[in-house]
PDB file of C-alpha atoms and ligand atoms in Angstrom:
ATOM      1  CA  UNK M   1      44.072 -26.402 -18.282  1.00 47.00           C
ATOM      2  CA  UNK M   2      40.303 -24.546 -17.280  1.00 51.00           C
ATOM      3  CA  UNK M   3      38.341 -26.797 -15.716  1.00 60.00           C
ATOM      4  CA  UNK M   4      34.267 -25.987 -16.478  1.00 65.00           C
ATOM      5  CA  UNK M   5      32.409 -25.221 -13.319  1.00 71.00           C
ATOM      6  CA  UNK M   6      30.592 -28.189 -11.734  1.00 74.00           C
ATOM      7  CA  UNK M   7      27.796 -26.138 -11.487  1.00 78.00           C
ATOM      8  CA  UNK M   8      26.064 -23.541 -13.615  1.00 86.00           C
ATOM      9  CA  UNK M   9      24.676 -20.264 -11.738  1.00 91.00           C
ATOM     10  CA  UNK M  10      22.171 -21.353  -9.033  1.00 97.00           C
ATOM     11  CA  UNK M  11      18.176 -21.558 -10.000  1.00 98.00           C
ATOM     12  CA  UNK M  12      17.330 -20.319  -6.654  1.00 98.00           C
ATOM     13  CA  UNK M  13      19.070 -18.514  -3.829  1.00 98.00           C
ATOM     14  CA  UNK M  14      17.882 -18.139  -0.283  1.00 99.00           C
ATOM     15  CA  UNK M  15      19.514 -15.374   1.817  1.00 99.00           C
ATOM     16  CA  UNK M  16      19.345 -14.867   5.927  1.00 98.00           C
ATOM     17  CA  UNK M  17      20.545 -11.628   6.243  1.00 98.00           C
ATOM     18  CA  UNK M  18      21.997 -11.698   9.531  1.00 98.00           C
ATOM     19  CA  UNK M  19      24.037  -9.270  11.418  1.00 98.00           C
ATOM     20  CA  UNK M  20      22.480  -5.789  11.191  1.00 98.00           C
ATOM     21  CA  UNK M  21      22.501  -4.673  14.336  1.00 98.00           C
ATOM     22  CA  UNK M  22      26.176  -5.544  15.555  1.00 98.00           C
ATOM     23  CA  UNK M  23      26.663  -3.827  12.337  1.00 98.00           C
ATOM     24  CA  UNK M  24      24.892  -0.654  14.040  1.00 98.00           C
ATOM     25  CA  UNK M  25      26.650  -1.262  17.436  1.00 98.00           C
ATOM     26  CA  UNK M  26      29.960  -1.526  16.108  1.00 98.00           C
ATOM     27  CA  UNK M  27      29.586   1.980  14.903  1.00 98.00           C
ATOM     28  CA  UNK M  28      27.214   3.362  17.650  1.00 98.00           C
ATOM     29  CA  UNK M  29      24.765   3.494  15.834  1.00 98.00           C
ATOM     30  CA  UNK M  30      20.549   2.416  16.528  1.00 97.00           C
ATOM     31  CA  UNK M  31      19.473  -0.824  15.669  1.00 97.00           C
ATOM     32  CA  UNK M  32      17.175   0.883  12.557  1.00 97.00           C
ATOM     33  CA  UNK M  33      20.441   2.579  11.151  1.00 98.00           C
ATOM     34  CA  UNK M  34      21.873  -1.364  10.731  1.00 98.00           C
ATOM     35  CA  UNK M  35      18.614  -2.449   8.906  1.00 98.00           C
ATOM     36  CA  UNK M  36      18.393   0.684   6.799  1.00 98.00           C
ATOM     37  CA  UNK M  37      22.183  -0.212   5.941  1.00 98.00           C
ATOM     38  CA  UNK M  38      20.743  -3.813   5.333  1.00 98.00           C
ATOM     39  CA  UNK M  39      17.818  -2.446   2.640  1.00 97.00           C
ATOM     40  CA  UNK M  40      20.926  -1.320   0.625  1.00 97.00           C
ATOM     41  CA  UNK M  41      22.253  -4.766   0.743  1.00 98.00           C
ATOM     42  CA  UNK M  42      19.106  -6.265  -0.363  1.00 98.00           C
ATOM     43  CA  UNK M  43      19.095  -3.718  -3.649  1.00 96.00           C
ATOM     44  CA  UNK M  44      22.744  -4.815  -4.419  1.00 97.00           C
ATOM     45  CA  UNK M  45      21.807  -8.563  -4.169  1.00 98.00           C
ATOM     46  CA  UNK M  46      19.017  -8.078  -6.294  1.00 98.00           C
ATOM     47  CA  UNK M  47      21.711  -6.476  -9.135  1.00 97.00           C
ATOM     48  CA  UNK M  48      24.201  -9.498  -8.879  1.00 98.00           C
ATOM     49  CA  UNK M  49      21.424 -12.198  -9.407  1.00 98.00           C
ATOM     50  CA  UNK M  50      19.767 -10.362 -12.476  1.00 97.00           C
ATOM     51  CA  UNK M  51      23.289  -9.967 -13.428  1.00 97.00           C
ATOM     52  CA  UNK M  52      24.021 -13.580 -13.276  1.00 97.00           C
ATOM     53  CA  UNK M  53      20.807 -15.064 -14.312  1.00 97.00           C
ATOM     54  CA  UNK M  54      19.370 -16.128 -10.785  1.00 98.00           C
ATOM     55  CA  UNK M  55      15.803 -17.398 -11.274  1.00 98.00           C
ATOM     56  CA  UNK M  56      14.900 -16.651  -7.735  1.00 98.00           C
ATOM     57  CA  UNK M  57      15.855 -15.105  -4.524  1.00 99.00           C
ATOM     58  CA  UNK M  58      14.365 -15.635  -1.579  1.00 99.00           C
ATOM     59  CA  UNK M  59      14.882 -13.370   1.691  1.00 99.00           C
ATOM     60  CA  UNK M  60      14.029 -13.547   5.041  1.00 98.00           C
ATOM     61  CA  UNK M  61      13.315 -10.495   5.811  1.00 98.00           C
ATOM     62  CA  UNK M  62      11.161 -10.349   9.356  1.00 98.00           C
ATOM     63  CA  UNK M  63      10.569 -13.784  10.691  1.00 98.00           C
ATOM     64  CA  UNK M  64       7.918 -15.478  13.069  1.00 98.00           C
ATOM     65  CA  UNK M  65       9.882 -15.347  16.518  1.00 97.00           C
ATOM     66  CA  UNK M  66      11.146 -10.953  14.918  1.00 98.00           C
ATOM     67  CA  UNK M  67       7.323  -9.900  16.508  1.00 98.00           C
ATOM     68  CA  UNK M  68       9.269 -10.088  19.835  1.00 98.00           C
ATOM     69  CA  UNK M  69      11.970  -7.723  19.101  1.00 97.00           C
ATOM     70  CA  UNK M  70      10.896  -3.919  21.013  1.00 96.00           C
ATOM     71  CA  UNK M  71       7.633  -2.243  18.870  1.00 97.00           C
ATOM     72  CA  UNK M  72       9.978  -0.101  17.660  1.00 96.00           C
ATOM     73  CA  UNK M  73      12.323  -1.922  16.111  1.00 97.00           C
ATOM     74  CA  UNK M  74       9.077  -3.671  14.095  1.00 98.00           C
ATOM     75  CA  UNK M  75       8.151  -0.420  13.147  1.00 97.00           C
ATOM     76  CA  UNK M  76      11.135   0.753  11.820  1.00 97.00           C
ATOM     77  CA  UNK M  77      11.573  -2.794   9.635  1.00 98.00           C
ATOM     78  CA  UNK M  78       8.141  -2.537   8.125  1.00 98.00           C
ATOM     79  CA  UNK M  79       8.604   1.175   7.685  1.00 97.00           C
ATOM     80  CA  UNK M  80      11.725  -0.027   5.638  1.00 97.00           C
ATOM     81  CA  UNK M  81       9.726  -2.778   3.675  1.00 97.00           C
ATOM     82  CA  UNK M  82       7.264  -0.390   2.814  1.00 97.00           C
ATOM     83  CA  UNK M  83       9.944   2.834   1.203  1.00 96.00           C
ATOM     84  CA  UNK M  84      11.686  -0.455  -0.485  1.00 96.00           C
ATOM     85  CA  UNK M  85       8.339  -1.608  -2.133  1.00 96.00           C
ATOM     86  CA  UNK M  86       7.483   2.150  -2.974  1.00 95.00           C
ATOM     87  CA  UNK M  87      10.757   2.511  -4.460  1.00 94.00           C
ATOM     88  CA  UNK M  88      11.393  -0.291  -6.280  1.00 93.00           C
ATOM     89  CA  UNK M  89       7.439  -1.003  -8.007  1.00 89.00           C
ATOM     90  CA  UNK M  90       8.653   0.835 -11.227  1.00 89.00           C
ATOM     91  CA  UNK M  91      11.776  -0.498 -11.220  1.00 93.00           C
ATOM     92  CA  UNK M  92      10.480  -4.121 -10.289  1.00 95.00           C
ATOM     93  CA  UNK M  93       8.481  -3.601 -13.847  1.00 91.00           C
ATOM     94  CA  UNK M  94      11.417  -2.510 -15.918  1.00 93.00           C
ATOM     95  CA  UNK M  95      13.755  -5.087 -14.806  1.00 95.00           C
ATOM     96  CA  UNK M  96      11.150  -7.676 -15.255  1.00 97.00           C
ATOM     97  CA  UNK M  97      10.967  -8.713 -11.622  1.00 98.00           C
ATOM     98  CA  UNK M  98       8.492 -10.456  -9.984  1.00 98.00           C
ATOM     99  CA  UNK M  99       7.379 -10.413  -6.426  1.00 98.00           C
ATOM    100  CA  UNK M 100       6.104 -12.823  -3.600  1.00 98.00           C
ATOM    101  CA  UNK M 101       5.680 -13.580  -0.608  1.00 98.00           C
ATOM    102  CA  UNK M 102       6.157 -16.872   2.173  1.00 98.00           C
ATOM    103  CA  UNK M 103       4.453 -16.552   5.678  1.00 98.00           C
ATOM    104  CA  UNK M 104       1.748 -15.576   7.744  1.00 98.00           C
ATOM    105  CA  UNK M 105       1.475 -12.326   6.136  1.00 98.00           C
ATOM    106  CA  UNK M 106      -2.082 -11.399   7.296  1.00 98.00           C
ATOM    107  CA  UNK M 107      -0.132 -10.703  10.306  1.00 98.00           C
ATOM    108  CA  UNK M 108       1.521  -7.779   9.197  1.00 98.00           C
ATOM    109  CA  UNK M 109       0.283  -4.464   9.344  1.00 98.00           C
ATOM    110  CA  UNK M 110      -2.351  -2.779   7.355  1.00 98.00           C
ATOM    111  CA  UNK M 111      -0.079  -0.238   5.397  1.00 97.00           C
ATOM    112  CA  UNK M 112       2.555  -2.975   4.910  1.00 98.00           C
ATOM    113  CA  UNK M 113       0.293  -5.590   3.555  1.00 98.00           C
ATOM    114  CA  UNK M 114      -1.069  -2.894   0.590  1.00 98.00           C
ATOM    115  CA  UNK M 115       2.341  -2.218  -0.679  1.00 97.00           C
ATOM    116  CA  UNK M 116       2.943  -5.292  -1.062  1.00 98.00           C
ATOM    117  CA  UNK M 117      -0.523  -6.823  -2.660  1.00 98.00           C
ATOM    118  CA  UNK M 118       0.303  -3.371  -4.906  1.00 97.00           C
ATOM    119  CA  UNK M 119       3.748  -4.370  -5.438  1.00 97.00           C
ATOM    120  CA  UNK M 120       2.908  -8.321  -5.854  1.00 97.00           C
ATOM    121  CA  UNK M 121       0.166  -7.808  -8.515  1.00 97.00           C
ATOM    122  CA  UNK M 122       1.594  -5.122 -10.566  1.00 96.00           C
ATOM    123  CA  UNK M 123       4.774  -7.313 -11.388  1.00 97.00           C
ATOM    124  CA  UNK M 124       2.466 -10.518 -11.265  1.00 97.00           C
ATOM    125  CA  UNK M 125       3.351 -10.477 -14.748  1.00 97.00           C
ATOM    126  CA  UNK M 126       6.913 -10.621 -14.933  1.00 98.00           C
ATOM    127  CA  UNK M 127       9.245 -13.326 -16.361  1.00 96.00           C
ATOM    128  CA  UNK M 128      12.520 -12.462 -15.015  1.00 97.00           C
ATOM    129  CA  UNK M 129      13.668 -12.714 -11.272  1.00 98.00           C
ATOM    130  CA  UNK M 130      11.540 -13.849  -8.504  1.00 98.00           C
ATOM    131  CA  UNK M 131      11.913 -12.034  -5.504  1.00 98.00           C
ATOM    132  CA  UNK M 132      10.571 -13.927  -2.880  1.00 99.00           C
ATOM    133  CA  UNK M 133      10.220 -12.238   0.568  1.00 98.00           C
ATOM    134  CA  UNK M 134       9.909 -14.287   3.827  1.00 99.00           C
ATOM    135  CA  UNK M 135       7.347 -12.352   5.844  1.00 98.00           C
ATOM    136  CA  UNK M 136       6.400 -13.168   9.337  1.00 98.00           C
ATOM    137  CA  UNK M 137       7.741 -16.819   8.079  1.00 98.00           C
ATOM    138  CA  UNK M 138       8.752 -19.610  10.127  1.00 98.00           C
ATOM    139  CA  UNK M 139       9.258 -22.896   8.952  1.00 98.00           C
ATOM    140  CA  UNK M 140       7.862 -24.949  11.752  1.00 98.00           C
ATOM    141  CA  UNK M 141       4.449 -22.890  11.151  1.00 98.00           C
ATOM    142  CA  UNK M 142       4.844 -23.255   7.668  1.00 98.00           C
ATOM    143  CA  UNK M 143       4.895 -26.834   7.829  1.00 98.00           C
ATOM    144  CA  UNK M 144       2.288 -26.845  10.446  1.00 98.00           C
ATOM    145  CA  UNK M 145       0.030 -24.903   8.647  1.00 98.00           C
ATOM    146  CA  UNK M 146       1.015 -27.101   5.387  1.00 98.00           C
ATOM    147  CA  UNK M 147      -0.080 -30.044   7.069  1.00 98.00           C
ATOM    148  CA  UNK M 148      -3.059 -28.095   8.332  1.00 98.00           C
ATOM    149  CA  UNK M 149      -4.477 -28.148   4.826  1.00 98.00           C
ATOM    150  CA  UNK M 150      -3.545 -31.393   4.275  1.00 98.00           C
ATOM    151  CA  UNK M 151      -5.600 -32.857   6.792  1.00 98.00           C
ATOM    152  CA  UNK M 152      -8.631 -31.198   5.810  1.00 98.00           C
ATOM    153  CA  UNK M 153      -8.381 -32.701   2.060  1.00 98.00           C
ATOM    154  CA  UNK M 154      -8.246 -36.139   4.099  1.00 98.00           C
ATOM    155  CA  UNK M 155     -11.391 -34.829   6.433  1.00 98.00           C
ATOM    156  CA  UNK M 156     -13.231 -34.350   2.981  1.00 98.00           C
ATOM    157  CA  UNK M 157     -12.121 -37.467   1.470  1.00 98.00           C
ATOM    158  CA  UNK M 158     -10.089 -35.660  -1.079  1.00 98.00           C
ATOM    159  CA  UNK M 159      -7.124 -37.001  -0.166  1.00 98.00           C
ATOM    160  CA  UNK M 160      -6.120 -40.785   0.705  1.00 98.00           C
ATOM    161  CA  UNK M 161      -3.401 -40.786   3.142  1.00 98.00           C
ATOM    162  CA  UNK M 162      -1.683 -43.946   1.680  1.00 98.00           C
ATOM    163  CA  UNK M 163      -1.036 -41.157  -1.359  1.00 98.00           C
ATOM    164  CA  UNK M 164       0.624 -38.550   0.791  1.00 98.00           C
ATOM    165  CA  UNK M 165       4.191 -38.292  -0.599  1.00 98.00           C
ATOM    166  CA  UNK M 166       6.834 -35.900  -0.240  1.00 98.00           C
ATOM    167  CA  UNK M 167       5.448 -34.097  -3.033  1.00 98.00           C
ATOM    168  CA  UNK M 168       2.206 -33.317  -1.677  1.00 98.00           C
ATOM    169  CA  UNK M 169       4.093 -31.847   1.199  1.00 98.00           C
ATOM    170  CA  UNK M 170       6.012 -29.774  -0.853  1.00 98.00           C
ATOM    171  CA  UNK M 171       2.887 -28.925  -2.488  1.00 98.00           C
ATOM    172  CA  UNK M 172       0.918 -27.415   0.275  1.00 98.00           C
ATOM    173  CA  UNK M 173       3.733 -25.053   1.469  1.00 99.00           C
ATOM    174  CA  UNK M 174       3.831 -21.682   1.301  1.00 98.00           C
ATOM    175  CA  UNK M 175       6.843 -22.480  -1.235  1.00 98.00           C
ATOM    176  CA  UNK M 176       5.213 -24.603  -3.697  1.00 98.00           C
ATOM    177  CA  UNK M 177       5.163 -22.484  -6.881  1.00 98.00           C
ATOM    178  CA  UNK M 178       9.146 -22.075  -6.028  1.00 98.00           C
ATOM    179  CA  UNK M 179      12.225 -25.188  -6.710  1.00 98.00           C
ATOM    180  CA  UNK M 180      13.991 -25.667  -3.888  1.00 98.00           C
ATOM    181  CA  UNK M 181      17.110 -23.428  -3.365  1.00 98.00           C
ATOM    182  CA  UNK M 182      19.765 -24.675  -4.125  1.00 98.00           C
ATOM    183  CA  UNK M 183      22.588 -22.149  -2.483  1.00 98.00           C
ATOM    184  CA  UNK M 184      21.812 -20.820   0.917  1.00 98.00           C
ATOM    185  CA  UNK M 185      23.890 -17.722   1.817  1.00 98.00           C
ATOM    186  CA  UNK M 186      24.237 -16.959   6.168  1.00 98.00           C
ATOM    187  CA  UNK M 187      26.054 -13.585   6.758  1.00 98.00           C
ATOM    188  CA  UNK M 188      27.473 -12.440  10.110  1.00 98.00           C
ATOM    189  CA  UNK M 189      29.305 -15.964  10.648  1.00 98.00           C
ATOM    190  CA  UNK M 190      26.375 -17.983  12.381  1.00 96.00           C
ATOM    191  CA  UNK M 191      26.053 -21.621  11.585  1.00 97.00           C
ATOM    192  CA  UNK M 192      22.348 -22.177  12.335  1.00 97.00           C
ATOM    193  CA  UNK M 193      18.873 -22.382  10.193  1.00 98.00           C
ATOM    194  CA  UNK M 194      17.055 -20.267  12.511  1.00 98.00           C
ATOM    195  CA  UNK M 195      13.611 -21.731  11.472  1.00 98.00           C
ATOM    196  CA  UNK M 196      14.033 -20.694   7.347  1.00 98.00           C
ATOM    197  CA  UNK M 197      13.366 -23.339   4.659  1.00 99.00           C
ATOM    198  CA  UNK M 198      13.969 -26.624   6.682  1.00 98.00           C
ATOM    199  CA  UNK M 199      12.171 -29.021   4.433  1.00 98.00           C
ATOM    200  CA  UNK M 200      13.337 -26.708   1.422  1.00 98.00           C
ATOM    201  CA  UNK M 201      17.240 -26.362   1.746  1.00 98.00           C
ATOM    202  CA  UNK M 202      17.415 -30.402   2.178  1.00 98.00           C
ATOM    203  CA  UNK M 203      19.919 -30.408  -0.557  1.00 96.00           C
ATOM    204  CA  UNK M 204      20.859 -26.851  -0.486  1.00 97.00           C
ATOM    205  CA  UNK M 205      24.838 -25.775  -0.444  1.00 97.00           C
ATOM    206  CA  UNK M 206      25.782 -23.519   2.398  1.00 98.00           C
ATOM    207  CA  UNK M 207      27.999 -20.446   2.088  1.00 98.00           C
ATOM    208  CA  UNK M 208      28.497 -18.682   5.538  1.00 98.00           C
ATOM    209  CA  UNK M 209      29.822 -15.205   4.945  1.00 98.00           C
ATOM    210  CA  UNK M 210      31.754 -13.816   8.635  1.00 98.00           C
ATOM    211  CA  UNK M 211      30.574 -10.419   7.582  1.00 98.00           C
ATOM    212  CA  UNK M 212      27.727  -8.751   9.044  1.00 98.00           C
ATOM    213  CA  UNK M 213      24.582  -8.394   6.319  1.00 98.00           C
ATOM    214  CA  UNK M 214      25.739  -4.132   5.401  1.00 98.00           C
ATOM    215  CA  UNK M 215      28.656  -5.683   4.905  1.00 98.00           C
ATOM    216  CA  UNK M 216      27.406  -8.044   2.497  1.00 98.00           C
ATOM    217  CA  UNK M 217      27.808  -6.165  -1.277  1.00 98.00           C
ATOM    218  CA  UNK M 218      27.576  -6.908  -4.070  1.00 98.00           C
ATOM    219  CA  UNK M 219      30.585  -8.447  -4.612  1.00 98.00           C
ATOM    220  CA  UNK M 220      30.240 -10.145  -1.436  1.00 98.00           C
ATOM    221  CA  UNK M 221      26.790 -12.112  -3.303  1.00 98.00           C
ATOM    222  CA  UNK M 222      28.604 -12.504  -6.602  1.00 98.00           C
ATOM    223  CA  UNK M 223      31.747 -14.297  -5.229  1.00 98.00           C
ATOM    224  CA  UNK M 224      29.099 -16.752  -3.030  1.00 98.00           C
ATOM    225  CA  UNK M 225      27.580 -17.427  -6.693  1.00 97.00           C
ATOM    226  CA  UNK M 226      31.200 -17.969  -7.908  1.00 96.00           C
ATOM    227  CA  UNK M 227      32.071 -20.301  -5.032  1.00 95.00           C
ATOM    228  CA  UNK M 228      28.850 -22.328  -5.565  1.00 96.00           C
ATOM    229  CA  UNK M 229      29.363 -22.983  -9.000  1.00 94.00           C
ATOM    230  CA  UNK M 230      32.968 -24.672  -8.198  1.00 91.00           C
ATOM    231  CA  UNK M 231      31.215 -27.372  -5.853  1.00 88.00           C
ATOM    232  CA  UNK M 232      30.105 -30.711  -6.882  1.00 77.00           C
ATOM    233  CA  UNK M 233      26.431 -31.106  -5.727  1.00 77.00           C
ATOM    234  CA  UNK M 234      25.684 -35.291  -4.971  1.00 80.00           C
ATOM    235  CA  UNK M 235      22.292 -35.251  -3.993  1.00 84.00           C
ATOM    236  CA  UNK M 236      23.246 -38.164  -1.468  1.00 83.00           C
ATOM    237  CA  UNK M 237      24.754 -40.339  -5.117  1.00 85.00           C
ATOM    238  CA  UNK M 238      28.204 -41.154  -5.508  1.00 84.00           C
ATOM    239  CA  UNK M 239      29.999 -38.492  -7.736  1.00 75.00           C
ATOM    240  CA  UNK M 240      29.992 -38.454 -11.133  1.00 64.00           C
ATOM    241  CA  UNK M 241      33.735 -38.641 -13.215  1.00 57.00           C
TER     242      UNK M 241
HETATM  243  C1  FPP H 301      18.924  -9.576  11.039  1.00 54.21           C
HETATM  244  O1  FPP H 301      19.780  -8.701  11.727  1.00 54.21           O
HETATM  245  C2  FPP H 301      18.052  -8.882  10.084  1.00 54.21           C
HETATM  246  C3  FPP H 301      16.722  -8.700  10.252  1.00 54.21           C
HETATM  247  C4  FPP H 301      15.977  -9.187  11.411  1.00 54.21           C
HETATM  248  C5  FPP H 301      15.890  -7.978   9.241  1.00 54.21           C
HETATM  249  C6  FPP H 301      16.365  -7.921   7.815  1.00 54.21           C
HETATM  250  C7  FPP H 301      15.845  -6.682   7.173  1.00 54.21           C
HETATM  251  C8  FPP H 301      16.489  -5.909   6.270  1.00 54.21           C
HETATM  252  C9  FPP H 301      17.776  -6.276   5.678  1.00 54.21           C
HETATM  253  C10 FPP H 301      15.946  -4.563   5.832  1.00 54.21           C
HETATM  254  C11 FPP H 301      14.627  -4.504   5.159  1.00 54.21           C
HETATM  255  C12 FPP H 301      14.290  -5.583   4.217  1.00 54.21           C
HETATM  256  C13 FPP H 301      14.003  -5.425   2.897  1.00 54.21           C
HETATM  257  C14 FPP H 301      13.539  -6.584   2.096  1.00 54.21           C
HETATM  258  C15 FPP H 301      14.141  -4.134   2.209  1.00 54.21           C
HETATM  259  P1  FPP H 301      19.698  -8.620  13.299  1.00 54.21           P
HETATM  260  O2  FPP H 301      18.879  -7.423  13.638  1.00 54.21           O
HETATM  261  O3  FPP H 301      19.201  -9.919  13.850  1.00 54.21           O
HETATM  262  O4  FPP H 301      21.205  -8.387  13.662  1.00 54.21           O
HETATM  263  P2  FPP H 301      21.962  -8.848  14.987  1.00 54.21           P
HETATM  264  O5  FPP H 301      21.860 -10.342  15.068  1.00 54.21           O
HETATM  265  O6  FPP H 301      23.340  -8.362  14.774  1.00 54.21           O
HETATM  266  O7  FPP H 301      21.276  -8.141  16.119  1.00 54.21           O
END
């Protein structure tokens, strides 16, 4: 007898894509070979969630604590942002993808940040995927600048802090025109957050993939989906049946 997944496909799906340079090392190759490797990744994850119906798909792509990684190592990641956002803008319109961003991108550099205001408003439009890129994004900031914003509503008397609620957390992060994810994918085998989502993935399921992120394919990303959908999700309630 079939049983019916417990779950249908996942709404939202965050990815750290971790891993690319012992990918690179393991084949003696630089550190910019593994994240050029990675980009490729990245496209093929992008297939198996319009495949499967993913709402949105969050990546963290260069994080707060990356800007101490060698200059040239940040130059060769943003170089690789900026050929993915050249190359996919048409396609981004044609599959009816969206784009945005979660982080301190002012931080980023000049050429980076117009491909991806060019990238973000031409497919401002779009109804089908969001692809959500973490950008200079750390959570800790996040919240930090979150609550940032919140105090100054209380400063103005705009805000009454009796009325502060998990909500209006939620709705002065960087996240809030996104649900929470609920399927958080870790490649290369390590079982930490590393700073991504921590208010966000409260409820999230984990899948931990041992292979390194140019590993990761596209089957890799559909049989996480697969898995997900077999789990029963409690929310911290007893189960249902
Ligand atoms: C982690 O591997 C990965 C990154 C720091 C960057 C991720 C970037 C890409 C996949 C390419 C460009 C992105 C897009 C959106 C096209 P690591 O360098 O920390 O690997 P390691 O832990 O093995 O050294």
């Amino acid at each position: 007898m079939g049983h019916a997944p417990a779950n249908p496909a996942p709404r939202h799906v965050a990815v750290i894509m971790d891993g690319n340079g012992r990918w690179a090392r393991n084949r003696g190759l630089p550190r910019k070979a593994g994240h050029r490797a990675g980009a490729e990744s990245v496209r093929q994850a992008v297939e198996a969630c319009l495949e499967r119906g993913v709402e949105f798909l969050t990546l963290y792509a260069f994080s707060s604590e990356n800007w101490n990684r060698p200059p040239k190592e940040i130059d060769a990641l943003m170089g690789l942002l900026e050929d993915f956002l050249r190359s996919k803008r048409r396609e981004f319109k044609k599959q009816n993808v969206r784009l945005r961003t979660i982080g301190r991108t002012h931080l980023l550099p000049p050429s980076c940040r117009e491909e991806l205001a060019k990238a973000i408003q031409e497919t401002a439009q779009n109804t089908g995927l969001t692809i959500i890129l973490a950008l200079s994004y750390g959570s800790r900031e996040e919240i930090t600048d979150a609550t940032r914003r919140v105090a100054l509503k209380i400063k103005n008397n705009e805000l009454e802090p009796d009325a502060i609620s998990p909500e209006t957390i939620a709705a002065h992060l960087d996240t809030a025109d996104f649900p929470d994810p609920d399927l958080l994918i870790r490649t290369s085998g390590e079982l930490r957050l590393s700073n991504f989502l921590l208010w966000q993935l409260s409820y999230a399921e984990f899948f931990i993939s041992t292979r390194n992120w140019p590993d990761f394919r596209k089957a890799d990303f559909l049989e996480a989906l697969e898995i997900y959908s077999r789990r029963q999700r409690r929310f911290g309630r007893v189960s249902a049946s």
